[in-house]
Short mmCIF file of C-alpha atoms in Angstrom, two decimals:
data_model
loop_
_atom_site.label_atom_id
_atom_site.label_comp_id
_atom_site.label_asym_id
_atom_site.label_seq_id
_atom_site.Cartn_x
_atom_site.Cartn_y
_atom_site.Cartn_z
CA MET A 1 119.25 93.17 92.77
CA TYR A 2 115.91 92.59 93.17
CA LEU A 3 116.01 97.04 92.78
CA SER A 4 117.54 96.16 89.78
CA THR A 5 114.95 95.12 88.62
CA ILE A 6 112.87 98.47 88.98
CA GLY A 7 112.18 100.82 85.83
CA ARG A 8 112.33 97.65 83.05
CA LYS A 9 110.31 97.60 80.11
CA ASP A 10 108.33 94.50 82.22
CA ASN A 11 108.89 96.79 84.64
CA PRO A 12 107.19 100.69 84.50
CA GLY A 13 107.32 102.60 87.64
CA GLY A 14 108.43 99.82 89.53
CA LEU A 15 104.28 98.88 89.82
CA SER A 16 105.01 94.62 87.64
CA ARG A 17 102.45 91.72 89.18
CA ARG A 18 106.06 90.30 90.06
CA SER A 19 106.58 93.12 93.43
CA LEU A 20 107.82 92.33 96.88
CA GLY A 21 105.32 90.78 99.17
CA GLY A 22 102.53 92.58 97.31
CA MET A 23 105.09 95.89 96.80
CA SER A 24 105.72 98.28 94.36
CA GLY A 25 109.16 97.78 93.98
CA ASN A 26 109.27 101.61 93.11
CA VAL A 27 107.28 101.77 97.38
CA LEU A 28 110.93 99.81 98.11
CA ALA A 29 113.65 101.50 96.34
CA LEU A 30 112.35 104.42 98.16
CA GLY A 31 112.39 102.90 101.44
CA THR A 32 115.66 101.69 100.95
CA VAL A 33 116.98 105.26 99.91
CA SER A 34 115.20 105.78 103.77
CA LEU A 35 116.67 103.63 105.41
CA VAL A 36 120.29 104.28 103.87
CA THR A 37 119.53 107.69 104.60
CA ASP A 38 118.28 107.38 107.67
CA ILE A 39 121.55 105.44 109.13
CA SER A 40 122.97 108.78 108.53
CA SER A 41 120.69 110.98 109.69
CA GLU A 42 119.57 109.05 113.36
CA MET A 43 123.59 108.49 114.34
CA VAL A 44 123.78 112.67 113.90
CA THR A 45 120.38 113.01 116.18
CA ALA A 46 121.04 110.21 118.33
CA ILE A 47 124.02 112.71 119.78
CA LEU A 48 122.86 115.90 118.94
CA PRO A 49 120.93 116.24 122.33
CA VAL A 50 124.31 115.55 125.06
CA TYR A 51 126.38 117.19 121.87
CA LEU A 52 123.91 120.40 122.38
CA VAL A 53 123.11 120.76 125.90
CA LEU A 54 125.89 118.86 128.03
CA GLY A 55 128.50 119.49 125.52
CA LEU A 56 127.74 123.15 124.10
CA HIS A 57 126.03 124.11 127.20
CA LEU A 58 122.83 125.16 126.08
CA SER A 59 119.81 125.68 128.34
CA PRO A 60 117.17 124.29 127.97
CA ALA A 61 115.05 127.74 126.07
CA ALA A 62 117.75 127.22 123.80
CA TYR A 63 117.96 123.75 122.99
CA GLY A 64 113.55 124.10 122.22
CA LEU A 65 114.63 127.48 120.00
CA VAL A 66 117.24 124.91 118.25
CA ASP A 67 114.84 121.85 118.30
CA GLY A 68 112.15 123.75 117.02
CA LEU A 69 114.23 125.15 113.96
CA TYR A 70 116.10 121.21 113.58
CA THR A 71 111.84 120.81 112.28
CA GLY A 72 109.65 123.53 111.48
CA ALA A 73 111.60 126.68 111.07
CA THR A 74 111.77 125.26 107.07
CA ALA A 75 108.16 124.96 106.34
CA PHE A 76 107.75 126.78 103.33
CA LEU A 77 110.22 125.14 101.31
CA ARG A 78 108.39 122.59 101.72
CA LEU A 79 105.48 124.32 100.38
CA ILE A 80 108.11 125.73 97.70
CA GLY A 81 109.80 121.92 97.19
CA GLY A 82 105.99 120.56 97.36
CA TYR A 83 104.50 122.72 93.97
CA VAL A 84 107.64 122.67 92.39
CA ALA A 85 107.45 119.60 91.86
CA ASP A 86 103.82 119.07 90.61
CA ARG A 87 104.48 121.54 88.39
CA VAL A 88 107.94 120.70 86.12
CA ARG A 89 106.56 117.29 86.98
CA ARG A 90 109.83 116.13 88.41
CA ARG A 91 109.38 114.85 91.95
CA LYS A 92 112.53 112.74 91.93
CA ALA A 93 114.75 115.04 90.56
CA VAL A 94 113.45 117.36 93.76
CA ALA A 95 113.75 114.51 96.46
CA ALA A 96 117.35 114.03 94.95
CA VAL A 97 118.14 118.22 95.96
CA GLY A 98 116.97 117.40 99.54
CA TYR A 99 118.55 114.56 99.79
CA GLY A 100 122.31 116.18 98.87
CA LEU A 101 121.51 119.20 100.68
CA SER A 102 120.96 117.20 103.77
CA ALA A 103 123.98 114.93 103.36
CA VAL A 104 126.36 117.87 102.78
CA ALA A 105 125.14 119.72 105.79
CA LYS A 106 126.78 116.98 107.37
CA LEU A 107 130.49 118.40 106.50
CA GLY A 108 128.69 121.97 107.72
CA LEU A 109 128.53 120.88 110.94
CA LEU A 110 132.15 120.24 110.99
CA ALA A 111 133.02 124.19 110.08
CA ALA A 112 130.63 125.00 112.56
CA GLY A 113 132.51 124.54 115.71
CA SER A 114 131.30 125.08 118.92
CA SER A 115 129.33 128.07 118.55
CA ALA A 116 125.71 127.20 118.55
CA ALA A 117 124.80 130.30 115.76
CA ALA A 118 126.81 128.47 112.81
CA ILE A 119 125.00 125.16 114.61
CA GLY A 120 121.81 126.77 114.22
CA VAL A 121 122.20 127.44 110.54
CA VAL A 122 123.17 124.01 109.53
CA LEU A 123 121.01 122.36 111.13
CA THR A 124 118.66 124.39 109.42
CA ALA A 125 120.28 123.91 106.34
CA ASP A 126 119.68 120.30 107.07
CA ARG A 127 115.92 120.19 107.16
CA THR A 128 115.70 121.94 104.28
CA GLY A 129 116.93 119.67 102.57
CA LYS A 130 114.86 116.80 104.85
CA GLY A 131 112.13 119.56 103.95
CA LEU A 132 112.36 119.54 100.31
CA ARG A 133 112.89 116.09 99.87
CA THR A 134 109.87 114.96 102.59
CA ALA A 135 106.82 115.50 100.02
CA PRO A 136 107.55 115.12 97.05
CA ARG A 137 108.96 111.33 98.27
CA ASP A 138 105.41 110.36 100.20
CA ALA A 139 103.78 111.57 97.02
CA LEU A 140 105.91 109.24 94.80
CA ILE A 141 104.57 106.60 97.02
CA THR A 142 100.33 107.76 97.38
CA LEU A 143 101.42 107.59 92.90
CA SER A 144 103.27 103.64 93.45
CA ALA A 145 100.73 101.40 95.57
CA PRO A 146 96.70 101.36 94.51
CA GLU A 147 94.47 103.80 97.60
CA ASP A 148 92.81 100.77 99.71
CA MET A 149 97.22 99.91 100.29
CA LEU A 150 98.37 103.56 101.32
CA GLY A 151 98.72 102.27 104.36
CA ARG A 152 99.83 99.16 103.54
CA ALA A 153 102.55 100.90 101.36
CA PHE A 154 103.08 103.61 104.00
CA GLY A 155 104.55 101.49 107.45
CA VAL A 156 106.13 99.21 104.64
CA HIS A 157 108.58 102.14 103.93
CA ARG A 158 108.25 103.88 107.43
CA ALA A 159 109.26 99.73 108.76
CA MET A 160 112.41 100.37 106.26
CA ASP A 161 113.00 103.55 107.37
CA SER A 162 113.14 102.85 111.27
CA VAL A 163 115.57 99.79 110.53
CA GLY A 164 117.72 103.07 109.16
CA ALA A 165 116.79 104.83 112.49
CA PHE A 166 117.52 101.74 114.63
CA ALA A 167 121.21 101.65 112.95
CA GLY A 168 122.52 104.22 113.23
CA PRO A 169 122.30 105.58 116.65
CA LEU A 170 123.80 102.04 117.31
CA VAL A 171 127.14 103.19 114.25
CA ALA A 172 126.67 105.96 116.91
CA VAL A 173 127.63 104.51 119.36
CA GLY A 174 130.72 101.75 117.26
CA VAL A 175 132.53 105.43 116.00
CA LEU A 176 132.53 107.34 119.40
CA ALA A 177 133.81 104.04 120.81
CA ALA A 178 136.75 103.63 118.38
CA VAL A 179 137.84 106.84 118.47
CA GLY A 180 137.38 106.66 121.99
CA SER A 181 134.64 108.49 124.10
CA SER A 182 136.71 110.68 126.03
CA SER A 183 138.51 112.17 122.81
CA GLY A 184 134.83 115.15 122.95
CA VAL A 185 134.70 117.37 119.86
CA GLY A 186 137.18 114.75 117.99
CA GLY A 187 134.29 111.83 118.25
CA PHE A 188 131.43 113.80 117.50
CA ASP A 189 133.52 115.50 114.43
CA ALA A 190 133.80 111.66 113.06
CA ILE A 191 130.38 111.20 113.32
CA PHE A 192 129.28 114.03 111.37
CA VAL A 193 132.06 112.34 108.98
CA THR A 194 130.95 109.32 108.91
CA SER A 195 127.25 109.99 108.30
CA PHE A 196 128.12 112.50 105.49
CA CYS A 197 129.71 108.98 104.02
CA ILE A 198 126.22 107.59 104.18
CA ALA A 199 123.71 110.18 103.42
CA ALA A 200 125.99 110.08 100.13
CA ILE A 201 125.55 106.62 99.45
CA GLY A 202 121.77 106.92 99.64
CA VAL A 203 121.98 109.53 97.06
CA LEU A 204 122.94 107.77 94.61
CA LEU A 205 120.58 105.05 95.13
CA LEU A 206 118.18 107.51 94.85
CA CYS A 207 119.78 107.84 91.24
CA LEU A 208 120.39 104.60 90.14
CA PHE A 209 116.54 103.38 90.89
CA VAL A 210 113.84 105.45 91.50
CA ARG A 211 111.80 105.97 88.90
CA ASP A 212 108.99 109.07 89.10
CA ARG A 213 105.97 108.99 87.91
CA ARG A 214 104.62 111.46 85.79
CA GLY A 215 102.10 110.37 83.96
CA GLU A 216 100.86 112.25 81.06
CA ARG A 217 100.81 115.48 81.24
CA PRO A 218 97.99 117.63 83.27
CA PRO A 219 96.35 120.27 81.30
CA ALA A 220 97.10 123.83 81.21
CA GLY A 221 96.49 125.52 84.62
CA THR A 222 96.17 121.94 86.65
CA VAL A 223 98.87 123.37 89.07
CA SER A 224 98.68 127.10 89.65
CA PRO A 225 98.08 129.06 92.30
CA ARG A 226 94.54 129.86 91.70
CA ALA A 227 94.49 125.27 91.57
CA VAL A 228 96.58 125.43 95.09
CA ALA A 229 93.55 128.08 96.80
CA ALA A 230 90.95 126.12 95.05
CA LEU A 231 92.60 122.96 97.48
CA LEU A 232 92.45 124.38 99.96
CA ARG A 233 88.93 125.60 100.09
CA GLY A 234 87.94 121.64 100.19
CA ALA A 235 85.95 121.23 103.15
CA GLY A 236 88.36 117.37 103.97
CA VAL A 237 91.46 118.64 102.66
CA ARG A 238 90.83 122.30 105.06
CA ARG A 239 89.97 119.99 107.47
CA LEU A 240 92.84 117.74 107.04
CA LEU A 241 94.96 120.94 108.13
CA LEU A 242 93.59 121.83 110.95
CA ALA A 243 94.41 118.34 112.58
CA ALA A 244 97.45 117.91 111.71
CA CYS A 245 98.43 121.74 113.13
CA VAL A 246 96.91 120.83 115.98
CA LEU A 247 98.35 117.26 116.93
CA GLY A 248 101.67 119.30 115.72
CA MET A 249 101.28 121.24 118.67
CA THR A 250 101.49 117.88 120.74
CA THR A 251 104.61 117.13 120.33
CA ILE A 252 107.75 117.79 122.16
CA GLY A 253 110.22 115.96 120.13
CA ASP A 254 112.84 113.38 121.09
CA GLY A 255 115.45 115.36 122.55
CA PHE A 256 113.54 116.91 125.29
CA VAL A 257 112.07 113.17 125.50
CA TYR A 258 116.17 111.28 125.87
CA LEU A 259 116.81 114.54 127.95
CA LEU A 260 114.23 114.17 130.81
CA LEU A 261 115.10 110.33 130.67
CA GLN A 262 118.98 111.15 131.29
CA ARG A 263 117.99 113.12 133.63
CA LYS A 264 115.68 111.24 135.85
CA GLU A 265 117.91 108.69 135.13
CA ASP A 266 121.38 110.00 135.05
CA ILE A 267 122.42 107.97 131.87
CA ALA A 268 126.45 107.81 131.03
CA THR A 269 126.72 109.73 128.03
CA GLY A 270 127.61 107.18 125.93
CA TRP A 271 125.13 105.51 126.38
CA PHE A 272 122.51 108.53 124.92
CA PRO A 273 122.39 107.34 121.61
CA LEU A 274 121.15 103.94 123.01
CA LEU A 275 117.45 105.94 124.24
CA ALA A 276 116.53 106.40 120.61
CA VAL A 277 116.94 102.78 119.45
CA GLY A 278 114.53 101.74 121.99
CA THR A 279 111.65 103.95 120.07
CA ASN A 280 113.56 102.60 117.02
CA LEU A 281 113.40 99.47 117.46
CA GLY A 282 109.56 99.72 118.30
CA TYR A 283 108.87 101.69 114.99
CA LEU A 284 110.36 98.99 113.45
CA LEU A 285 108.16 96.07 114.51
CA LEU A 286 104.91 97.92 114.33
CA ALA A 287 105.12 100.53 111.38
CA ALA A 288 104.24 97.31 109.27
CA PRO A 289 101.60 96.12 111.23
CA LEU A 290 99.89 98.87 111.89
CA GLY A 291 99.25 100.67 108.62
CA ALA A 292 97.99 97.04 106.86
CA LEU A 293 95.75 97.10 110.91
CA ALA A 294 95.12 100.79 109.64
CA ASP A 295 93.42 100.10 105.72
CA ARG A 296 91.33 97.60 107.97
CA VAL A 297 89.81 99.29 110.34
CA GLY A 298 90.30 102.43 109.54
CA ARG A 299 92.74 104.71 109.64
CA LEU A 300 91.81 107.93 111.58
CA PRO A 301 91.52 105.13 115.22
CA VAL A 302 94.76 103.95 114.16
CA MET A 303 96.36 107.51 114.64
CA LEU A 304 94.01 109.20 117.25
CA CYS A 305 95.31 105.24 119.35
CA GLY A 306 99.14 106.59 117.87
CA TYR A 307 98.72 109.87 120.08
CA GLY A 308 97.17 108.25 123.08
CA LEU A 309 100.65 106.45 124.10
CA LEU A 310 102.42 109.80 123.28
CA ALA A 311 99.90 111.07 126.10
CA ALA A 312 101.43 107.81 127.90
CA VAL A 313 105.25 108.44 126.82
CA TYR A 314 104.42 112.26 129.16
CA VAL A 315 102.81 110.45 132.21
CA LEU A 316 105.60 107.59 132.16
CA LEU A 317 108.30 110.62 132.47
CA LEU A 318 106.18 111.56 135.46
CA SER A 319 105.46 108.81 137.01
CA PRO A 320 107.41 107.45 140.04
CA ILE A 321 108.14 104.46 138.29
CA SER A 322 112.64 103.99 137.56
CA GLY A 323 115.04 101.28 135.98
CA TRP A 324 114.75 99.12 133.13
CA PRO A 325 110.50 98.78 133.24
CA LEU A 326 111.34 103.20 132.55
CA PHE A 327 113.20 102.71 129.79
CA VAL A 328 111.16 100.06 128.12
CA LEU A 329 107.48 101.02 128.08
CA THR A 330 108.41 104.61 127.50
CA LEU A 331 110.73 103.86 124.39
CA GLY A 332 108.15 100.87 123.54
CA CYS A 333 105.00 103.84 123.76
CA TYR A 334 107.31 106.57 121.81
CA GLY A 335 108.36 104.31 119.02
CA ALA A 336 104.31 102.44 118.64
CA PHE A 337 103.86 106.40 118.68
CA TYR A 338 105.23 106.62 116.01
CA ALA A 339 104.22 103.65 114.16
CA ALA A 340 100.42 104.39 114.42
CA THR A 341 101.21 108.25 113.42
CA ASP A 342 104.22 108.76 110.86
CA GLY A 343 102.82 107.05 107.73
CA ILE A 344 98.98 106.83 108.35
CA LEU A 345 98.99 110.51 108.35
CA MET A 346 100.23 110.61 104.81
CA ALA A 347 97.55 107.91 103.84
CA LEU A 348 94.86 109.72 104.89
CA ALA A 349 95.80 112.88 102.72
CA GLY A 350 96.64 111.11 99.81
CA PRO A 351 93.53 109.87 99.22
CA LEU A 352 91.98 113.92 98.78
CA LEU A 353 94.77 115.40 96.35
CA PRO A 354 93.99 114.59 92.95
CA GLU A 355 97.10 113.50 90.73
CA ALA A 356 98.49 116.70 90.17
CA LEU A 357 98.57 118.63 92.93
CA ARG A 358 99.32 115.11 95.41
CA THR A 359 103.35 116.38 96.06
CA THR A 360 101.79 120.09 97.16
CA GLY A 361 98.75 118.84 98.87
CA ILE A 362 100.88 116.37 101.07
CA SER A 363 103.44 120.09 101.90
CA ILE A 364 100.81 121.37 102.84
CA VAL A 365 99.93 119.39 105.02
CA GLN A 366 104.15 118.69 106.50
CA SER A 367 104.31 122.44 106.13
CA GLY A 368 101.49 123.01 109.15
CA GLN A 369 102.41 120.19 111.27
CA ALA A 370 105.95 121.11 111.10
CA LEU A 371 105.19 125.18 111.78
CA SER A 372 102.79 124.05 115.09
CA TYR A 373 105.48 121.77 115.71
CA PHE A 374 108.16 125.03 115.71
CA VAL A 375 105.64 126.40 117.91
CA SER A 376 105.38 123.90 120.89
CA SER A 377 109.28 122.75 120.84
CA VAL A 378 110.27 126.38 121.56
CA LEU A 379 107.42 126.69 124.51
CA PHE A 380 107.71 123.18 125.56
CA GLY A 381 111.94 124.73 126.72
CA LEU A 382 110.18 127.78 128.08
CA ALA A 383 107.98 126.49 130.83
CA TRP A 384 110.99 123.38 131.16
CA GLN A 385 113.33 126.60 131.60
CA VAL A 386 110.58 128.87 134.27
CA TRP A 387 108.47 126.16 135.81
CA GLY A 388 110.49 123.22 135.45
CA ALA A 389 110.35 119.82 134.00
CA SER A 390 107.06 118.55 135.70
CA THR A 391 104.98 121.37 135.16
CA ALA A 392 105.77 121.64 131.23
CA ILE A 393 105.20 117.80 131.12
CA THR A 394 101.94 117.35 132.02
CA VAL A 395 101.23 120.72 129.92
CA ALA A 396 102.01 119.05 127.40
CA ALA A 397 99.81 115.60 128.04
CA CYS A 398 97.11 117.60 129.06
CA THR A 399 97.51 118.54 125.64
CA VAL A 400 98.25 115.47 123.78
CA GLY A 401 94.05 114.98 125.58
CA ALA A 402 92.31 117.97 123.96
CA ALA A 403 94.51 117.09 120.69
CA ILE A 404 92.96 113.17 120.40
CA VAL A 405 89.47 115.28 120.79
CA ILE A 406 89.35 117.95 118.08
CA THR A 407 91.18 115.65 115.76
CA PHE A 408 88.38 113.65 116.30
CA LEU A 409 85.81 115.74 116.17
CA LEU A 410 87.19 117.57 112.56
CA LEU A 411 88.38 114.03 111.18
CA VAL A 412 85.41 111.35 111.49
CA PRO A 413 83.02 110.97 108.23
CA ARG A 414 79.78 112.86 108.60
CA GLY A 415 77.43 112.77 106.30
CA LYS A 416 77.34 111.52 102.93
CA GLU A 417 81.08 110.86 103.81
CA ALA A 418 79.73 108.43 106.10
CA LYS A 419 77.37 106.48 104.21
CA ALA A 420 80.36 105.94 102.07
#
């Protein structure tokens, strides 16, 4: 019922004084779309590692390549989507294309069958959709909340998003139980069909309830390749982009973390999706509080502490701890890592970017991080296959420590920024 008030004359753009909990209606509408879409996405993501590695018998190196493509190979399309959204001033329309493409890709997994190459193509298409929608969506959030509440706005959005991420694996487990986990490929096909239906509902919610924030048309030349180049010449944007790339190199991907836990504790295939549930529960509980904390004490300290938690996850995978303490500590730290970093990086970017180029600037930062993640995933898969899992994780943990120091040096306020 609350979403139905968005866009009314007394609530243009979802920013009326009656916004729920002080948060704009547009932020909540975008959060609802992300919630539903993440149920669909996480249904597939939760079973994908076990499907590819244990079902199709991909090697760690091959899985690393597929996982990298799943997240990082569409980085250039993020740039195109962000630039087009600013150019035509239709962020919602570009986001809708992205959401729709990801929904159709779920059906593509049915047609791909057991072909690893075809699966790679379909997953790239799915991530193309994510690449197109993420920057316009995040730009709409920055335009739907005051600057001093950006951390809280992204925290609320990511908390709603993580509700879907929490529910998705549970739905996947339910579908597998309904069709029988021993039914092999048939069980996975049922998940793909269910995922498509839920994703289609998310697209419908976006079209009905999210309102675009166009504002006045910017002067000629404001959105152009020359303007983008000038944006990148700004010291603050350059430092943030470099920091995003450095941090992207430290993330090996959820699938690797869960496969390492499965390998260490010998988890049955039917229970594998519940590992994502544990992570998303921590994310769900902490995203909004940590976003609000970042607005009060500073976004950089909270984000760097989050990457410290990522290092703790890698150390726990190397530790002699086993059983339920390992699961609680590892998945708890992993969820807290996402809560402290995901939206807060975008909250750091928002104030640095002019409104006319907001989507383009966010897409540049996200693309840099995605490309770094692609490299990280491929290298970790190769390191696991050549050196073994323990050595690969040790290197990853050391990389996180170095990245924290580099990011602090890049982003700590200096000179006039510090005085401000």
